[in-house]
XYZ file of C-alpha atoms in Angstrom:
422
model
C 34.557 -24.822 -16.324
C 32.332 -24.499 -20.075
C 32.837 -21.085 -21.080
C 28.781 -21.222 -20.828
C 29.021 -21.581 -16.886
C 31.702 -19.349 -17.001
C 30.688 -15.967 -18.578
C 27.781 -16.994 -16.443
C 29.465 -17.244 -13.255
C 30.721 -13.797 -14.097
C 27.343 -12.630 -15.009
C 26.133 -13.203 -11.397
C 29.050 -11.286 -9.476
C 29.068 -7.878 -12.343
C 26.875 -5.196 -11.615
C 27.785 -3.771 -14.945
C 26.924 -7.220 -17.188
C 23.378 -7.750 -19.398
C 22.464 -11.261 -19.507
C 18.822 -12.981 -22.109
C 16.214 -13.880 -20.231
C 17.440 -17.445 -20.953
C 20.450 -16.925 -18.761
C 18.897 -15.304 -16.156
C 16.319 -18.157 -15.863
C 19.754 -20.532 -15.789
C 21.285 -18.448 -13.416
C 18.131 -18.329 -10.977
C 17.925 -21.726 -10.961
C 21.369 -22.779 -9.548
C 20.801 -19.865 -6.995
C 19.002 -22.049 -4.628
C 19.132 -19.585 -1.627
C 16.295 -17.575 -3.703
C 13.586 -18.247 -2.211
C 15.193 -17.249 0.913
C 14.895 -13.507 -0.307
C 11.601 -14.127 -2.216
C 9.654 -14.839 1.300
C 11.411 -12.531 3.198
C 10.194 -9.666 0.284
C 6.680 -10.604 0.766
C 6.457 -10.855 4.426
C 8.486 -8.140 5.171
C 5.189 -6.663 2.653
C 3.274 -7.736 4.943
C 4.352 -6.702 8.021
C 5.306 -3.226 7.245
C 1.214 -2.252 5.487
C 0.123 -4.406 8.050
C 0.150 -1.459 11.130
C -1.107 0.898 8.881
C -4.188 -1.199 7.468
C -5.411 -2.111 10.561
C -5.552 1.907 11.549
C -7.559 2.707 8.544
C -10.279 -0.351 9.503
C -10.449 0.348 13.109
C -10.579 3.934 11.574
C -14.711 3.736 12.880
C -14.425 2.559 16.154
C -11.072 4.548 17.137
C -13.535 8.142 16.455
C -17.014 6.184 17.915
C -14.092 5.374 21.355
C -13.894 8.781 22.209
C -17.113 10.355 20.172
C -19.882 7.449 21.741
C -23.226 9.573 21.089
C -22.421 10.423 17.354
C -23.266 7.027 16.992
C -27.057 6.679 18.787
C -27.330 10.195 16.969
C -28.623 11.186 13.670
C -27.867 14.369 11.873
C -30.562 16.674 11.045
C -30.825 15.695 7.774
C -31.983 11.437 9.063
C -28.327 10.366 7.927
C -26.091 8.348 10.406
C -23.137 10.016 10.708
C -20.138 10.456 12.514
C -19.106 13.862 13.396
C -15.718 14.179 12.104
C -15.144 11.962 9.174
C -12.702 8.724 8.739
C -11.032 10.627 6.442
C -9.307 12.416 9.443
C -8.418 9.044 10.474
C -6.885 8.676 7.211
C -5.397 12.324 6.994
C -3.098 10.678 10.126
C -2.210 7.273 8.847
C -0.605 9.021 5.148
C 0.313 12.321 6.259
C 3.239 11.463 8.732
C 4.816 8.376 5.958
C 3.898 10.827 3.330
C 6.636 13.262 5.435
C 9.152 10.739 5.688
C 8.552 9.426 2.454
C 9.859 12.669 0.850
C 12.863 12.979 3.421
C 13.830 9.627 3.239
C 15.260 8.982 -0.570
C 18.091 12.050 0.044
C 19.250 10.307 3.927
C 22.148 7.796 3.911
C 20.840 4.560 3.253
C 22.155 3.017 6.621
C 19.686 0.249 6.805
C 19.823 -2.011 9.930
C 18.931 1.244 11.787
C 16.231 2.404 9.387
C 14.482 -1.261 9.623
C 15.288 -0.923 13.826
C 13.256 2.124 13.662
C 10.284 0.962 11.750
C 10.210 -1.848 14.411
C 9.882 0.103 16.931
C 7.372 2.445 15.291
C 4.587 0.266 14.478
C 4.797 -1.818 17.760
C 5.062 1.895 19.785
C 2.006 2.416 17.408
C -0.241 -0.098 18.474
C 0.479 -0.273 22.120
C -0.139 3.600 21.895
C -3.796 3.001 19.866
C -4.870 0.016 22.437
C -3.807 1.763 25.539
C -5.001 5.139 24.264
C -7.311 7.540 26.853
C -7.532 10.445 25.261
C -8.077 11.053 21.817
C -4.769 12.714 20.957
C -3.421 9.358 22.561
C -4.684 6.857 20.022
C -4.129 9.874 17.109
C -0.930 10.371 17.858
C -0.275 6.087 17.644
C -2.354 6.094 14.046
C 1.064 9.149 13.497
C 4.030 6.621 14.667
C 2.341 3.783 12.817
C 2.065 5.890 9.224
C 5.960 6.806 9.917
C 6.708 3.517 10.581
C 5.325 1.870 7.084
C 6.786 5.205 5.190
C 10.351 3.727 6.831
C 9.708 0.762 5.831
C 8.405 1.125 2.050
C 11.286 3.339 1.183
C 14.059 0.987 2.520
C 12.554 -2.040 1.114
C 11.348 -0.828 -1.940
C 15.591 0.953 -2.630
C 17.231 -2.007 -1.415
C 14.533 -4.315 -3.924
C 17.572 -3.211 -6.484
C 20.479 -5.138 -5.342
C 18.331 -8.249 -4.820
C 16.455 -10.309 -7.783
C 13.650 -8.081 -9.923
C 11.322 -10.998 -9.285
C 11.130 -9.139 -4.545
C 8.930 -6.824 -6.354
C 6.245 -8.675 -7.072
C 6.247 -10.626 -3.796
C 6.580 -7.625 -1.695
C 4.116 -5.807 -3.578
C 1.430 -9.513 -3.351
C 2.325 -9.222 0.234
C 1.598 -5.217 0.967
C -1.297 -6.761 -0.934
C -1.768 -9.815 1.212
C -1.658 -7.246 4.170
C -4.964 -5.334 2.896
C -6.475 -8.967 3.672
C -5.032 -10.247 6.748
C -5.206 -6.771 8.352
C -8.452 -5.837 7.319
C -10.015 -9.407 7.975
C -8.180 -10.233 11.031
C -9.372 -6.938 13.116
C -13.175 -7.582 11.842
C -13.285 -10.628 12.996
C -11.094 -10.760 16.108
C -13.592 -7.561 16.751
C -16.885 -9.807 15.808
C -15.702 -11.962 17.751
C -15.958 -8.978 21.555
C -11.941 -8.572 22.263
C -12.161 -4.803 22.750
C -9.806 -2.593 21.057
C -7.081 -2.956 24.054
C -6.827 -7.014 23.687
C -7.095 -6.567 19.508
C -3.844 -4.229 19.248
C -1.964 -6.431 21.131
C -2.661 -9.397 19.940
C -1.300 -7.393 16.650
C 2.400 -7.192 18.011
C 3.066 -10.148 16.568
C 3.724 -8.560 13.430
C 6.517 -5.848 14.179
C 8.351 -9.310 15.744
C 7.778 -10.447 12.804
C 8.937 -8.165 10.826
C 12.399 -8.594 12.634
C 12.919 -12.437 11.871
C 12.032 -11.831 7.828
C 14.864 -9.099 7.898
C 17.238 -9.980 10.151
C 17.100 -13.574 10.116
C 15.755 -14.903 6.683
C 16.341 -12.302 4.613
C 19.621 -12.544 2.512
C 22.730 -10.334 2.700
C 23.691 -8.950 -0.203
C 27.221 -10.775 -1.105
C 28.812 -7.190 -1.231
C 27.041 -3.843 -1.478
C 26.172 -3.764 -5.445
C 23.971 -3.735 -7.534
C 22.446 -6.696 -8.836
C 22.253 -8.537 -12.559
C 20.172 -6.357 -14.311
C 18.207 -8.453 -16.810
C 16.388 -7.895 -19.909
C 13.867 -8.934 -22.287
C 15.232 -7.426 -25.748
C 17.108 -5.579 -27.164
C 15.505 -2.850 -27.809
C 14.602 -1.775 -23.969
C 18.335 -2.606 -23.689
C 18.953 -0.056 -20.366
C 22.376 2.758 -21.228
C 24.908 2.421 -19.000
C 24.165 5.032 -16.903
C 25.668 6.254 -13.325
C 24.607 6.314 -10.721
C 22.742 9.808 -8.708
C 25.082 11.846 -6.288
C 24.023 14.797 -4.781
C 20.982 16.706 -3.594
C 20.635 18.932 -6.717
C 21.712 15.652 -9.112
C 19.062 13.892 -7.795
C 16.553 17.174 -7.663
C 17.422 16.773 -11.255
C 16.552 13.314 -12.338
C 12.704 13.648 -10.342
C 11.026 15.033 -13.851
C 11.825 11.596 -15.517
C 9.918 10.018 -13.338
C 6.527 11.789 -13.639
C 5.457 9.372 -16.112
C 5.251 6.628 -13.521
C 4.714 9.013 -10.324
C 1.360 10.649 -12.178
C -0.617 7.968 -13.605
C -0.109 6.535 -10.004
C -0.982 9.038 -7.523
C -4.133 9.775 -9.917
C -5.163 6.812 -9.047
C -4.556 6.832 -5.376
C -5.808 10.502 -4.950
C -9.819 8.162 -6.723
C -8.887 5.716 -4.208
C -8.951 7.089 -1.339
C -11.284 9.425 -1.826
C -13.516 6.639 -2.146
C -12.418 4.406 0.887
C -12.361 7.087 3.458
C -14.997 10.121 2.329
C -17.613 8.126 0.846
C -17.626 4.177 2.496
C -19.330 5.078 5.882
C -22.156 6.578 4.407
C -22.649 4.455 1.930
C -25.667 2.057 4.020
C -28.711 -0.359 3.833
C -30.716 -0.884 6.623
C -32.369 -3.747 7.478
C -29.834 -6.416 6.021
C -27.598 -9.163 7.497
C -25.069 -6.723 8.489
C -25.098 -3.307 11.057
C -23.822 -0.300 9.752
C -20.257 -0.914 11.476
C -19.695 -3.947 10.236
C -21.043 -3.455 6.261
C -18.374 -0.642 7.125
C -15.683 -2.994 7.805
C -16.418 -5.679 5.381
C -16.747 -3.960 2.668
C -12.660 -3.097 3.598
C -12.110 -6.626 3.755
C -13.357 -6.603 0.271
C -12.003 -3.821 -0.430
C -8.493 -5.672 0.756
C -9.031 -9.140 -1.536
C -9.379 -7.175 -4.401
C -5.178 -5.352 -3.862
C -4.173 -8.490 -2.830
C -5.423 -10.285 -5.888
C -4.386 -7.626 -8.169
C -0.628 -7.327 -6.269
C -0.022 -10.541 -6.841
C -1.106 -10.968 -10.625
C 2.317 -8.962 -12.612
C 3.693 -12.331 -13.365
C 0.714 -13.739 -15.134
C -0.161 -10.118 -16.238
C 1.074 -7.100 -16.801
C 0.141 -3.447 -17.554
C 2.358 -0.866 -18.551
C -0.738 1.973 -19.138
C -1.401 2.591 -15.610
C -3.205 6.190 -16.906
C -6.180 3.782 -18.417
C -6.202 2.714 -14.392
C -6.829 6.332 -13.385
C -9.477 6.867 -15.420
C -11.577 3.813 -14.463
C -10.762 4.893 -10.850
C -12.351 8.318 -11.598
C -15.772 5.936 -13.515
C -16.004 4.571 -9.715
C -15.828 7.763 -7.816
C -19.057 9.160 -10.180
C -21.045 5.971 -9.298
C -19.899 6.261 -4.871
C -20.487 10.127 -5.178
C -24.271 9.383 -6.817
C -24.684 6.740 -4.425
C -24.775 7.910 -1.355
C -26.156 10.791 -2.420
C -29.164 8.951 -3.291
C -29.231 5.059 -2.437
C -30.311 3.956 -5.378
C -28.222 0.291 -5.573
C -30.532 -2.207 -5.255
C -28.371 -4.994 -3.223
C -25.675 -4.530 -1.599
C -23.441 -7.184 -2.936
C -23.934 -4.493 -6.050
C -21.914 -1.903 -4.021
C -19.323 -5.113 -2.882
C -18.771 -6.224 -6.261
C -17.648 -2.445 -7.381
C -15.562 -2.387 -4.185
C -14.210 -5.542 -5.481
C -12.788 -3.635 -9.267
C -11.945 -0.760 -7.160
C -9.769 -2.876 -5.110
C -8.197 -4.647 -8.301
C -7.311 -1.385 -10.215
C -5.598 -0.041 -7.310
C -3.320 -2.734 -6.567
C -2.813 -3.508 -10.429
C -1.521 0.350 -10.943
C 0.500 -0.594 -7.703
C 2.767 -3.895 -8.590
C 2.668 -2.594 -12.158
C 4.523 0.964 -11.409
C 7.186 -1.066 -9.696
C 7.850 -3.199 -11.803
C 8.285 -1.790 -15.193
C 10.892 0.831 -13.316
C 12.834 -2.557 -12.616
C 13.188 -3.162 -15.570
C 12.342 0.188 -17.374
C 15.727 1.861 -15.539
C 19.245 1.582 -14.576
C 20.215 -0.365 -11.558
C 22.224 2.878 -10.731
C 19.703 5.092 -10.857
C 16.520 2.317 -9.359
C 16.723 2.642 -5.827
C 16.812 6.114 -6.065
C 14.255 6.001 -8.635
C 12.256 3.607 -6.339
C 12.647 5.992 -3.089
C 11.074 8.547 -4.448
C 8.211 7.443 -6.540
C 6.937 5.536 -3.846
C 5.852 8.907 -2.878
C 3.437 9.466 -4.651
C 0.418 6.998 -3.777
C 1.383 9.004 -0.724
C 0.310 12.122 -2.620
C -3.175 11.090 -4.131
C -3.718 9.815 -0.564
C -3.823 12.604 1.146
C -5.271 14.667 -1.003
C -8.079 12.373 -0.883
C -8.252 13.295 2.854
C -7.996 17.099 2.712
C -11.432 16.194 -0.151
C -13.317 13.551 2.236
C -13.757 16.189 4.950
C -16.183 18.609 3.489
C -17.392 16.292 1.677
C -18.532 13.728 3.754
C -19.958 16.500 6.090
C -21.546 18.347 3.118
C -23.112 14.874 1.160
C -24.461 14.267 5.837
C -26.173 18.206 5.024
C -28.731 15.953 3.067
C -31.696 14.488 2.849
C -32.149 10.764 3.427
C -33.220 8.899 0.622
C -35.320 6.386 0.568
C -33.440 2.620 -0.822
C -35.507 0.015 -2.810
C -34.019 -3.545 -1.694
C -33.969 -5.959 -3.874
C -32.715 -9.544 -3.380
């Protein structure tokens, strides 16, 4: 064995060895099974977020199913509003996930037990929503689905520290794919007159696919160690840090993660305030889509933007996540004024802005975690990933609480008149 080959072989099995990009690429080319890990993480991202996306896409229908009179009665102001904002579904869809994400980093990392729980909860959520004969039963299904997503996201991202860092890219792309496939499949099945129950039963295939990807397709780490650390230059060389041990030490380390958490939290706060507080109030009369269809297809459009940006990190990276939060705030201003005065002349303009909104949200997510995979030592990456993933849920939860009163306030305003342009 030549000296260079021996050096590469040692680097593959020693988590403390730091290799150059050239060495890393040669090592990746020799790892013929890497495709299994990358593919598995794409599928896991898809299946983990699929139920969460479907519940948000179905928010309108879940509310209408148990409040049928809301659809035919306008508010006193003349606006056609549901009495319960889809923000209520958002809270049921995010608060359990947030609770799980807060607790998980401090629990033992029993990966097989965690994933088994996530798969079981996902299947149970679809069944409960599908067979619901009361509003509480449907909301319980949404809550269980949310817990499944939270368990999966914290576990899979933490587990990614033991694999090639590019699994972060494929995971993010898969979660973006969940948005497109989830919202599109729900909108399509409902357009084909499938009942909500049949739609949810069809979607039971996704927990089964998640189990297959994790236990059969994804390779197990040969030994329970952290993988090779690759760096792009000596300027970002990671110092030899010890793993975090104990609750107190982990708690103390959180302050070092605020630079990742705060921008991501703001982006998602603005984003979901739009999606769950304002989307359903954007309404164009006498066009090719009715009110419910407009809501569903705006969600599909948004998820397409998320998928594109979450799949882009290997082509384009942006470290300044705070810039995306500023752009997302501008979107809030636009949608807030739009739903009050209805001044946009064409729904296609709204579709374009919604796509941009999705690009910002997905870009903030993938760039945050990709940056962490390069900047944080492998010894601390597992805990850091599990902590930072909470930040988007904080933003989403705050958005849900704010969306409900804002929605109700706008519903009380006089309906505006829109001049359409085609």
